[in-house]
Short mmCIF file of C-alpha atoms and ligand atoms in Angstrom, two decimals:
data_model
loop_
_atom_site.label_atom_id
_atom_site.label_comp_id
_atom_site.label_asym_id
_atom_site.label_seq_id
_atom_site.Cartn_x
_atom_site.Cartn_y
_atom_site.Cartn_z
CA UNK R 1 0.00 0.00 0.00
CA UNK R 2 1.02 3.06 -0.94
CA UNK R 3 1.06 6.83 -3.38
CA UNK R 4 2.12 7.21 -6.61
CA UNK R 5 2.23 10.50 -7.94
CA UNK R 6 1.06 9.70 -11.79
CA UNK R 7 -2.73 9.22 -11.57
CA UNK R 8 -3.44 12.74 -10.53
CA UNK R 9 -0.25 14.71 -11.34
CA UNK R 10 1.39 13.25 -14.32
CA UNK R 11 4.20 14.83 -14.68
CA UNK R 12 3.34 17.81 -12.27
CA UNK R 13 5.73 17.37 -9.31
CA UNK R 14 8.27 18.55 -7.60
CA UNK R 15 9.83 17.95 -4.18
CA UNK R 16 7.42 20.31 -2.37
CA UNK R 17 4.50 18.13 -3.32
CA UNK R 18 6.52 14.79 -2.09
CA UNK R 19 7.12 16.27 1.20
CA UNK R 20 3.27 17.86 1.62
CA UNK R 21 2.29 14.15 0.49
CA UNK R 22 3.93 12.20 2.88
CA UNK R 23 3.26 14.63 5.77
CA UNK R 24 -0.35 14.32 4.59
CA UNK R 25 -0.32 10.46 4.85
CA UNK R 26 0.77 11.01 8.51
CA UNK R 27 -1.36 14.02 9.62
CA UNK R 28 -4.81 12.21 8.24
CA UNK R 29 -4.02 8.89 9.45
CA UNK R 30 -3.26 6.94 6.31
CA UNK R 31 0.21 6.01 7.19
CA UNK R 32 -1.61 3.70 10.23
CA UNK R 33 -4.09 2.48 7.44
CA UNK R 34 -1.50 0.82 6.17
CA UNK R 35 -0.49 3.15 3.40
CA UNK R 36 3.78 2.71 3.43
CA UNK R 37 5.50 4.04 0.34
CA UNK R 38 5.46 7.36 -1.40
CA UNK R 39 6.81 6.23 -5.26
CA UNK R 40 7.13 9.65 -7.43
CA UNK R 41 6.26 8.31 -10.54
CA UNK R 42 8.04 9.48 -14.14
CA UNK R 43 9.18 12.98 -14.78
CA UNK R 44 11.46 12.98 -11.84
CA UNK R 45 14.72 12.72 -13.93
CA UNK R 46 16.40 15.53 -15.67
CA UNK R 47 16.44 15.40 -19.36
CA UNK R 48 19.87 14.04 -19.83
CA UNK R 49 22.29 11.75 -17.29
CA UNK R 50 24.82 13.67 -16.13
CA UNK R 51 29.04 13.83 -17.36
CA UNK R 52 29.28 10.52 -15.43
CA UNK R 53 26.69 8.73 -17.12
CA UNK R 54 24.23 8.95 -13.66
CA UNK R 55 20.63 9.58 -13.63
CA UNK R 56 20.24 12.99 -11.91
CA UNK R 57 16.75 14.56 -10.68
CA UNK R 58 15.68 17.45 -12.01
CA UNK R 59 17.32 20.31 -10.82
CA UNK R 60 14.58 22.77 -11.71
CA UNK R 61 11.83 20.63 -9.26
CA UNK R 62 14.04 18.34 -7.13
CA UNK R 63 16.54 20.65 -6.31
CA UNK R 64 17.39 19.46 -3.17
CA UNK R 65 18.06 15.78 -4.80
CA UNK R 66 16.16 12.66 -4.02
CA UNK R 67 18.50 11.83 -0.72
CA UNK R 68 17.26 14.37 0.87
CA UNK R 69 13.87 13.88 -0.47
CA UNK R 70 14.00 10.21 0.45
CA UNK R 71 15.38 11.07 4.51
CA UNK R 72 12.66 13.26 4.53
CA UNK R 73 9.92 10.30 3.84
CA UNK R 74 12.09 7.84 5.84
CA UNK R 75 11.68 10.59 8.93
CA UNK R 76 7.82 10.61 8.51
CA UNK R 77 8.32 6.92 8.96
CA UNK R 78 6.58 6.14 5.08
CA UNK R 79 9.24 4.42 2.33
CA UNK R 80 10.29 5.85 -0.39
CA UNK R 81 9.92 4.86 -4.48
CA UNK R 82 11.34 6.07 -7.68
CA UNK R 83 10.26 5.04 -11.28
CA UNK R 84 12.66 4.06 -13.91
CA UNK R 85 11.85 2.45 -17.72
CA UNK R 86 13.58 -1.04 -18.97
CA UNK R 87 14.31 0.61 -22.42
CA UNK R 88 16.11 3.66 -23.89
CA UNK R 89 13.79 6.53 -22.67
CA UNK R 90 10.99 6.44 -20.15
CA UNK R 91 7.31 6.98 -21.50
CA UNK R 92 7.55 10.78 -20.80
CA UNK R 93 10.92 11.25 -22.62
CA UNK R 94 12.99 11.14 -19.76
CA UNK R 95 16.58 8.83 -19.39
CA UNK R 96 15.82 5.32 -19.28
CA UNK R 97 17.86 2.57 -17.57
CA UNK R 98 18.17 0.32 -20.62
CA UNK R 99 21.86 -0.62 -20.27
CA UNK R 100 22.59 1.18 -16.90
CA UNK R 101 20.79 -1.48 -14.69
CA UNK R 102 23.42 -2.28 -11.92
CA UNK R 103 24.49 1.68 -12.13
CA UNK R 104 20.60 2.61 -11.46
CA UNK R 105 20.08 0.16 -9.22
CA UNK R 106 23.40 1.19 -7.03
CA UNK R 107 22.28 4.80 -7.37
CA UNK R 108 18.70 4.30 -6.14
CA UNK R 109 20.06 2.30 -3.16
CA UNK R 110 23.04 5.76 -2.42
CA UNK R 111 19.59 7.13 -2.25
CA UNK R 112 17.90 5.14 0.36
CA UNK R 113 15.13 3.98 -2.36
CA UNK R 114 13.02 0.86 -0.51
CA UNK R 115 10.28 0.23 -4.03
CA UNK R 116 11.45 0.91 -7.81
CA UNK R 117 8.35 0.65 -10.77
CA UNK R 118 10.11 -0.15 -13.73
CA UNK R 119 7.98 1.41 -16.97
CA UNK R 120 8.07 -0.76 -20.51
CA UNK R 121 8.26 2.16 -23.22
CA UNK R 122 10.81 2.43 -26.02
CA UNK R 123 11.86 -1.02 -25.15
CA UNK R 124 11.77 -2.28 -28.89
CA UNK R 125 13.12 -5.94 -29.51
CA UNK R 126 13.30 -6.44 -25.30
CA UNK R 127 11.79 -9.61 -23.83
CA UNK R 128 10.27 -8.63 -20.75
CA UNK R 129 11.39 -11.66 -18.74
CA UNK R 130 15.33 -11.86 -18.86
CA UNK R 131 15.19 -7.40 -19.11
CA UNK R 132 12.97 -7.67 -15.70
CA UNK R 133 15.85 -10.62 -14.29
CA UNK R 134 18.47 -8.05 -14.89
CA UNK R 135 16.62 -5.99 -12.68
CA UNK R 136 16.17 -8.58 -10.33
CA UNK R 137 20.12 -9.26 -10.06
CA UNK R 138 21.24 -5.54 -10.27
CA UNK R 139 18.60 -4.86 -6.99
CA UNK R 140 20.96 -7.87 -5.32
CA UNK R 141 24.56 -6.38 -6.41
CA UNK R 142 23.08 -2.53 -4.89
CA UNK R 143 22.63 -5.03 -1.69
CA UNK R 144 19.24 -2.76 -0.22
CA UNK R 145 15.77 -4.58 -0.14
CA UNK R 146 13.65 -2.71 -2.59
CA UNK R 147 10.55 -3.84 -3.84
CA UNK R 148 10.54 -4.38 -7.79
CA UNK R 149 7.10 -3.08 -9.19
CA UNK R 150 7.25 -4.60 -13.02
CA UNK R 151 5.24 -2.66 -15.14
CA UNK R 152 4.60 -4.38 -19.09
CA UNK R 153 1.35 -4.02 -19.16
CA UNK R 154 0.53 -7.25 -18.74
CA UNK R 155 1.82 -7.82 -22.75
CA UNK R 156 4.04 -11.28 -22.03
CA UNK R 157 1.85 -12.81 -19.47
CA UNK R 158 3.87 -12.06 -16.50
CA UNK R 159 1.71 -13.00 -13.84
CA UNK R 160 3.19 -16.66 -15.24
CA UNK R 161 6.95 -15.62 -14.53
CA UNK R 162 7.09 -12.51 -12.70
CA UNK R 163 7.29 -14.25 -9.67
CA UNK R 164 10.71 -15.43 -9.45
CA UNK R 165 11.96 -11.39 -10.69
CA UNK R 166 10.15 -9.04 -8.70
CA UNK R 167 6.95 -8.35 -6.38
CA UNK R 168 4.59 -6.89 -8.33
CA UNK R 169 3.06 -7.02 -11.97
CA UNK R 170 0.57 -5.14 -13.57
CA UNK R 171 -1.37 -7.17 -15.48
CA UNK R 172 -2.99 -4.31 -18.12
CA UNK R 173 -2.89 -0.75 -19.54
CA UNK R 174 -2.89 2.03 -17.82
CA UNK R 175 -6.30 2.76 -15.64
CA UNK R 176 -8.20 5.73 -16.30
CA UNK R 177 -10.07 8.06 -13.89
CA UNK R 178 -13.61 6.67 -15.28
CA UNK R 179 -16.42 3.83 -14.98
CA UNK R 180 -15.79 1.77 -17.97
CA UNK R 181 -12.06 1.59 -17.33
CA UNK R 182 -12.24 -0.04 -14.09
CA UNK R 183 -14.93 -2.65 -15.87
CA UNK R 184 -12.30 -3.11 -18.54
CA UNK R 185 -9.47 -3.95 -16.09
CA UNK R 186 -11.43 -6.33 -13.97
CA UNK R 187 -12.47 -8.62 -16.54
CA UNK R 188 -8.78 -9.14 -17.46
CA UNK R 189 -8.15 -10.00 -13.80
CA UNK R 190 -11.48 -12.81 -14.13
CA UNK R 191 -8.09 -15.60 -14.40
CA UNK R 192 -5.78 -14.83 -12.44
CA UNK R 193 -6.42 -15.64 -8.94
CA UNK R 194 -4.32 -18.77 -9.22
CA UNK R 195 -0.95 -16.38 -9.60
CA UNK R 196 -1.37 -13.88 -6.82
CA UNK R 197 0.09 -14.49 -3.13
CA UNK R 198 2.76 -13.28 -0.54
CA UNK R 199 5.40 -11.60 -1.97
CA UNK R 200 4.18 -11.80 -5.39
CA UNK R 201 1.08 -10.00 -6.69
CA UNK R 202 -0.98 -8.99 -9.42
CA UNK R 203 -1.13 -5.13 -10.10
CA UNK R 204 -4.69 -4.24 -11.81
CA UNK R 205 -3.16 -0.52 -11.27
CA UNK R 206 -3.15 2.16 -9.13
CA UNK R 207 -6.58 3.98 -7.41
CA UNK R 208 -8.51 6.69 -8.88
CA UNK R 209 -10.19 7.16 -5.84
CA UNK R 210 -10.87 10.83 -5.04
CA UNK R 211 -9.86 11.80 -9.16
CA UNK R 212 -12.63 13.40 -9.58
CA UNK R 213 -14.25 11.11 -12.45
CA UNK R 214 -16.17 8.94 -10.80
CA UNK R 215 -19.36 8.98 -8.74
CA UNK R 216 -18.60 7.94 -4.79
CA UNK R 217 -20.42 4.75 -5.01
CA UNK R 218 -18.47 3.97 -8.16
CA UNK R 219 -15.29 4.86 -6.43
CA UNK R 220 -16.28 2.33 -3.23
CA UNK R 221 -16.60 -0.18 -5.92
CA UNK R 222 -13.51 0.68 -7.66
CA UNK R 223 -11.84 0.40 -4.16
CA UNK R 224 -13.90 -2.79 -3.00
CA UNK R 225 -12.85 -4.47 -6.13
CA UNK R 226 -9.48 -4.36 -5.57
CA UNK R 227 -9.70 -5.34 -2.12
CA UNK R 228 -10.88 -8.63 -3.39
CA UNK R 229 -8.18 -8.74 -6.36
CA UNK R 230 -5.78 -8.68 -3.21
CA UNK R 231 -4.57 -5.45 -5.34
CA UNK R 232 -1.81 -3.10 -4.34
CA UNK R 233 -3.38 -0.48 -2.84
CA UNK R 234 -1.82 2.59 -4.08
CA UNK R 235 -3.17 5.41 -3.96
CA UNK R 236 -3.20 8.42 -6.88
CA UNK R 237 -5.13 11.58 -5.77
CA UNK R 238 -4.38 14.40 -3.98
CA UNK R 239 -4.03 13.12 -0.40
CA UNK R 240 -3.57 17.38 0.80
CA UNK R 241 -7.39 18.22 -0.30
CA UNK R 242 -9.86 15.18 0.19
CA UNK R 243 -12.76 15.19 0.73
CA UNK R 244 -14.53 13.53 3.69
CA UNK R 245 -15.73 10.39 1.40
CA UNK R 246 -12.52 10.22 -0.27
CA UNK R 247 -11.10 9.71 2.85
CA UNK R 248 -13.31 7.22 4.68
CA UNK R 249 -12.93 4.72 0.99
CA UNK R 250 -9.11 5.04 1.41
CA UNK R 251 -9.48 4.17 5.29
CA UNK R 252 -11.94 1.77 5.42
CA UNK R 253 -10.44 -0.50 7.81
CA UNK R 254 -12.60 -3.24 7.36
CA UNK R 255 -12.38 -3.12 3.17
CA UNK R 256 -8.32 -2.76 3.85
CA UNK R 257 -7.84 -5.80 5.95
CA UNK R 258 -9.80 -7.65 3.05
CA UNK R 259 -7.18 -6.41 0.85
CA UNK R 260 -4.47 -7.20 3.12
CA UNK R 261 -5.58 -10.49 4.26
CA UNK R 262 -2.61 -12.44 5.39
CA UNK R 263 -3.68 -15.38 3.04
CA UNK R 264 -2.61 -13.35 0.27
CA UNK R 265 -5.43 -15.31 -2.02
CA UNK R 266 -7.06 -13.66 -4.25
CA UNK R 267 -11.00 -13.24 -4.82
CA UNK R 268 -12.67 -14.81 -7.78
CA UNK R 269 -15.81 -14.27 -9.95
CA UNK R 270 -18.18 -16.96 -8.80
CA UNK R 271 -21.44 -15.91 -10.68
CA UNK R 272 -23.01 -13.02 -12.28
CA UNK R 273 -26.08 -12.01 -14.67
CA UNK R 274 -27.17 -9.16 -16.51
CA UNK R 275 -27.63 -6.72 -13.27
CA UNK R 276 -24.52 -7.89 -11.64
CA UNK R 277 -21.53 -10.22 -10.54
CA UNK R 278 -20.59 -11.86 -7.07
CA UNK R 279 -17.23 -12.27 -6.26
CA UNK R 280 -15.54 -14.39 -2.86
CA UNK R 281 -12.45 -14.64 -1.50
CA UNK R 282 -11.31 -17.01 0.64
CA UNK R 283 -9.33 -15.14 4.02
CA UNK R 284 -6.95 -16.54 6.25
CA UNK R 285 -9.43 -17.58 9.00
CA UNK R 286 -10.75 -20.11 7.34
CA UNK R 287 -14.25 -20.14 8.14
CA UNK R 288 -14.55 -16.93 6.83
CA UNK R 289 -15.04 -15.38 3.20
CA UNK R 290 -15.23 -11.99 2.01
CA UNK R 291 -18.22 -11.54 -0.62
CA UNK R 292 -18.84 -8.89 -2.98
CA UNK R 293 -22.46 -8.33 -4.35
CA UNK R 294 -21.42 -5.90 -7.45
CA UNK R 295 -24.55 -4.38 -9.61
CA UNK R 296 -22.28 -3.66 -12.99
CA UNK R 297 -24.85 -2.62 -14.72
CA UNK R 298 -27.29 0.55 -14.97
CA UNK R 299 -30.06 -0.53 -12.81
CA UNK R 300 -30.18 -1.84 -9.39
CA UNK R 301 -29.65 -5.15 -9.10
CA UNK R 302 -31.07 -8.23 -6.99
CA UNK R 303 -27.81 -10.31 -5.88
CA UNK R 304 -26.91 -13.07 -3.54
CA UNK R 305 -24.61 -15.47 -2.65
CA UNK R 306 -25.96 -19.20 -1.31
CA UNK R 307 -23.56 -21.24 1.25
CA UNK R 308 -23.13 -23.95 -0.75
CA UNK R 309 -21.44 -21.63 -3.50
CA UNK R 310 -18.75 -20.44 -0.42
CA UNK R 311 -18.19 -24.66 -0.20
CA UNK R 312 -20.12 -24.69 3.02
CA UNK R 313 -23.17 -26.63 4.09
CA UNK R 314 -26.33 -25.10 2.67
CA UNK R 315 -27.97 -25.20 5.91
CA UNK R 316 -24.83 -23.48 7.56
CA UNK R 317 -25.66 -20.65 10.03
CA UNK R 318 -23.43 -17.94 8.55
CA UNK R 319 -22.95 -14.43 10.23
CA UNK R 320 -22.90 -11.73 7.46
CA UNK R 321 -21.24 -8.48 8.14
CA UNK R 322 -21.21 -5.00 5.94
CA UNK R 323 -17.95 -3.50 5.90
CA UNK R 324 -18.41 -0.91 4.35
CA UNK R 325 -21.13 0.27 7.49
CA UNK R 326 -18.85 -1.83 9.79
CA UNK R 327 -22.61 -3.13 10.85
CA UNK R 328 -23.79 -7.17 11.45
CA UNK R 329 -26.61 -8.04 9.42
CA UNK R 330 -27.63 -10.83 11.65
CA UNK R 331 -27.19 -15.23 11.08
CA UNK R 332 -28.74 -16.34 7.80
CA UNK R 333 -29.44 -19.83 7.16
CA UNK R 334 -28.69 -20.78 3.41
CA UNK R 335 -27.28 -18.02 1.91
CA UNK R 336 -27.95 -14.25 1.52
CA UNK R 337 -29.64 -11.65 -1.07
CA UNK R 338 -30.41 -7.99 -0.83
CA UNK R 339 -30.90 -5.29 -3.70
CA UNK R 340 -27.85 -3.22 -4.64
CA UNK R 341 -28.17 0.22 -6.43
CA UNK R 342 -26.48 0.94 -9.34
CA UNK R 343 -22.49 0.82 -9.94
CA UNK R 344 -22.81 0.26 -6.43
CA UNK R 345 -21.47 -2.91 -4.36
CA UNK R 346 -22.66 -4.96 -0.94
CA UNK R 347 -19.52 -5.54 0.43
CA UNK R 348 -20.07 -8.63 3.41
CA UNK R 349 -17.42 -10.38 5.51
CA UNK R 350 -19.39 -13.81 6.48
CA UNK R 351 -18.11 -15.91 9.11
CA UNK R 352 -19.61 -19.79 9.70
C1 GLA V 401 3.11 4.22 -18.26
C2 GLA V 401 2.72 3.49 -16.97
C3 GLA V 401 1.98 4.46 -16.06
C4 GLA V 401 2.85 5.66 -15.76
C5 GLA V 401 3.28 6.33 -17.05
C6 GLA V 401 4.32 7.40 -16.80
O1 GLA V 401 2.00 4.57 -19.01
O2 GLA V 401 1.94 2.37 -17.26
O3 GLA V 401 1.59 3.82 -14.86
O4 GLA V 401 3.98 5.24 -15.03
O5 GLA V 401 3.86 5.39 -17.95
O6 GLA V 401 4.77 8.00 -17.98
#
């Protein structure tokens, strides 16, 4: 869990809004929520390396250099992350690494970097896996635990190899701050429960919560959703001016120890219609599940989820919590159905 700076400011940023960010996270609480690194995303780098062939921030925005930057998110007690691209040039024109992987890597651990993303543009003839190895090996000769967030796009499948290089994959394009963008992402995610787990995760991309684009209820479902992808929760708005209900999504503490769920499994589609789609995920207390009714469509939606599809006894006594209310709903015998309003979720913890 986590910022990243691209969702809402591109390539907007300087070290002022790094530091306001991460004493943000602290002053409103999501630091405890379990929010931990603050990753400044591309446009970071000057234009050119410098005489010695070293990536350099920009002077003009980071003029104080990403040590200090970095000491000054260690000393709010947050981590710190940098972006970098496999190939020749990073996505917004800046140095890329291609070539310079152990002399990045060394240079982001001089820094005191803890979590590199590692971008896929101009990387022409590459192969994703042995380029993303390289990384792999150059983060073990700079000798400082960082966390390798591999970003291809999902193009070679690397939710099949990714596991063995680095901690994190995303598994599509880029997300955009609207409705049919988060539909398009989760239906790539429909297969790939089987991959995700400790230390090794699937990365539908980072939030949009609090963007601006979306209604709130869409938002909570954005946000629920990933909670049962077992998604990296990063965040990408403006942490300095949220609003109230952009602030209780990010801090649900009920929907973010779904998320973080020491199982590490990931939830799965188990049925869905025209109206809408359930989804369960098995947790680490084992006669528990997490269960999202999700009405997808445009009209409310009549959705349920029976005991027997959870694997249990139909005739079970199951209690059903809402945690997005943080309410109990009561014991219910069979299974469980309510009506959900559009774009809009019930999001239940049920425990046999
Ligand atoms: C790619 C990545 C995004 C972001 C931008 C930055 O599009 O997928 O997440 O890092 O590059 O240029």
């Amino acid at each position: 869990m986590g910022w990243n700076s691209w969702n809402r400011f591109g390539a907007d940023i300087d070290e002022r809004l790094i530091r306001e960010t991460a004493e943000t996270m602290v002053a409103t609480g999501m630091r405890d929520a379990g929010y931990r690194y603050v990753v400044i995303d591309d446009a970071w780098q000057a234009p050119a390396r410098d005489a010695n062939g070293e990536l350099v921030p920009d002077p003009v925005r980071f003029p104080s250099g990403m040590r200090a930057l970095a000491d000054h998110v260690h000393g709010q007690g947050l981590r710190f992350g940098l972006y970098t691209d496999a190939g020749t040039r990073t996505c917004q024109g800046r140095p890329g690494s291609l070539g310079d992987e152990i002399r990045d890597a060394r240079r982001f651990a001089e820094w005191g970097v803890d979590y590199v993303k590692v971008d896929w543009c101009h990387t022409e003839g590459l192969s994703a896996p042995p380029t993303y190895e390289k990384w792999c090996l150059a983060f073990q000769r700079a000798d400082r635990p960082m966390v390798l967030s591999i970003c291809e796009w999902g193009r070679s499948r690397p939710w099949e190899w990714a596991r063995e290089v680095g901690h994190l994959w995303r598994t599509t394009g880029d997300i955009q701050d609207r409705w049919s963008s988060v539909l398009g992402i989760l239906d790539r995610q429909v297969d790939l429960h089987r991959y995700a787990g400790p230390d090794g995760w699937n990365d539908p991309d980072m939030l949009e919560v609090g963007n601006g684009g979306m209604t709130e209820a869409e938002y909570r479902s954005h946000f629920s959703l990933w909670a049962m992808l077992a998604a990296p929760l990063m965040a990408g708005n403006d942490v300095r001016r949220m609003s109230d209900a952009t602030r209780a999504i990010l801090m649900a503490p009920e929907v973010i120890a779904i998320d973080q769920d020491p199982s590490g499994r990931q939830g799965r589609r188990i049925s869905r219609d025209e109206g809408g789609e359930v989804w369960a995920r098995e947790l680490d207390d084992a006669d528990a599940r997490a269960v999202l009714l999700f009405a997808r469509g445009d009209g409310p939606a009549r959705l349920g989820v029976s005991w027997s599809e959870l694997g249990w006894p139909a005739g079970a006594r199951v209690a059903v919590r809402d945690v997005w209310r943080r309410q109990d709903l009561g014991a219910f015998v069979a299974g469980f159905e309510t009506t959900v309003a559009p774009h809009a979720v019930a999001f239940l913890r049920v425990v046999r």
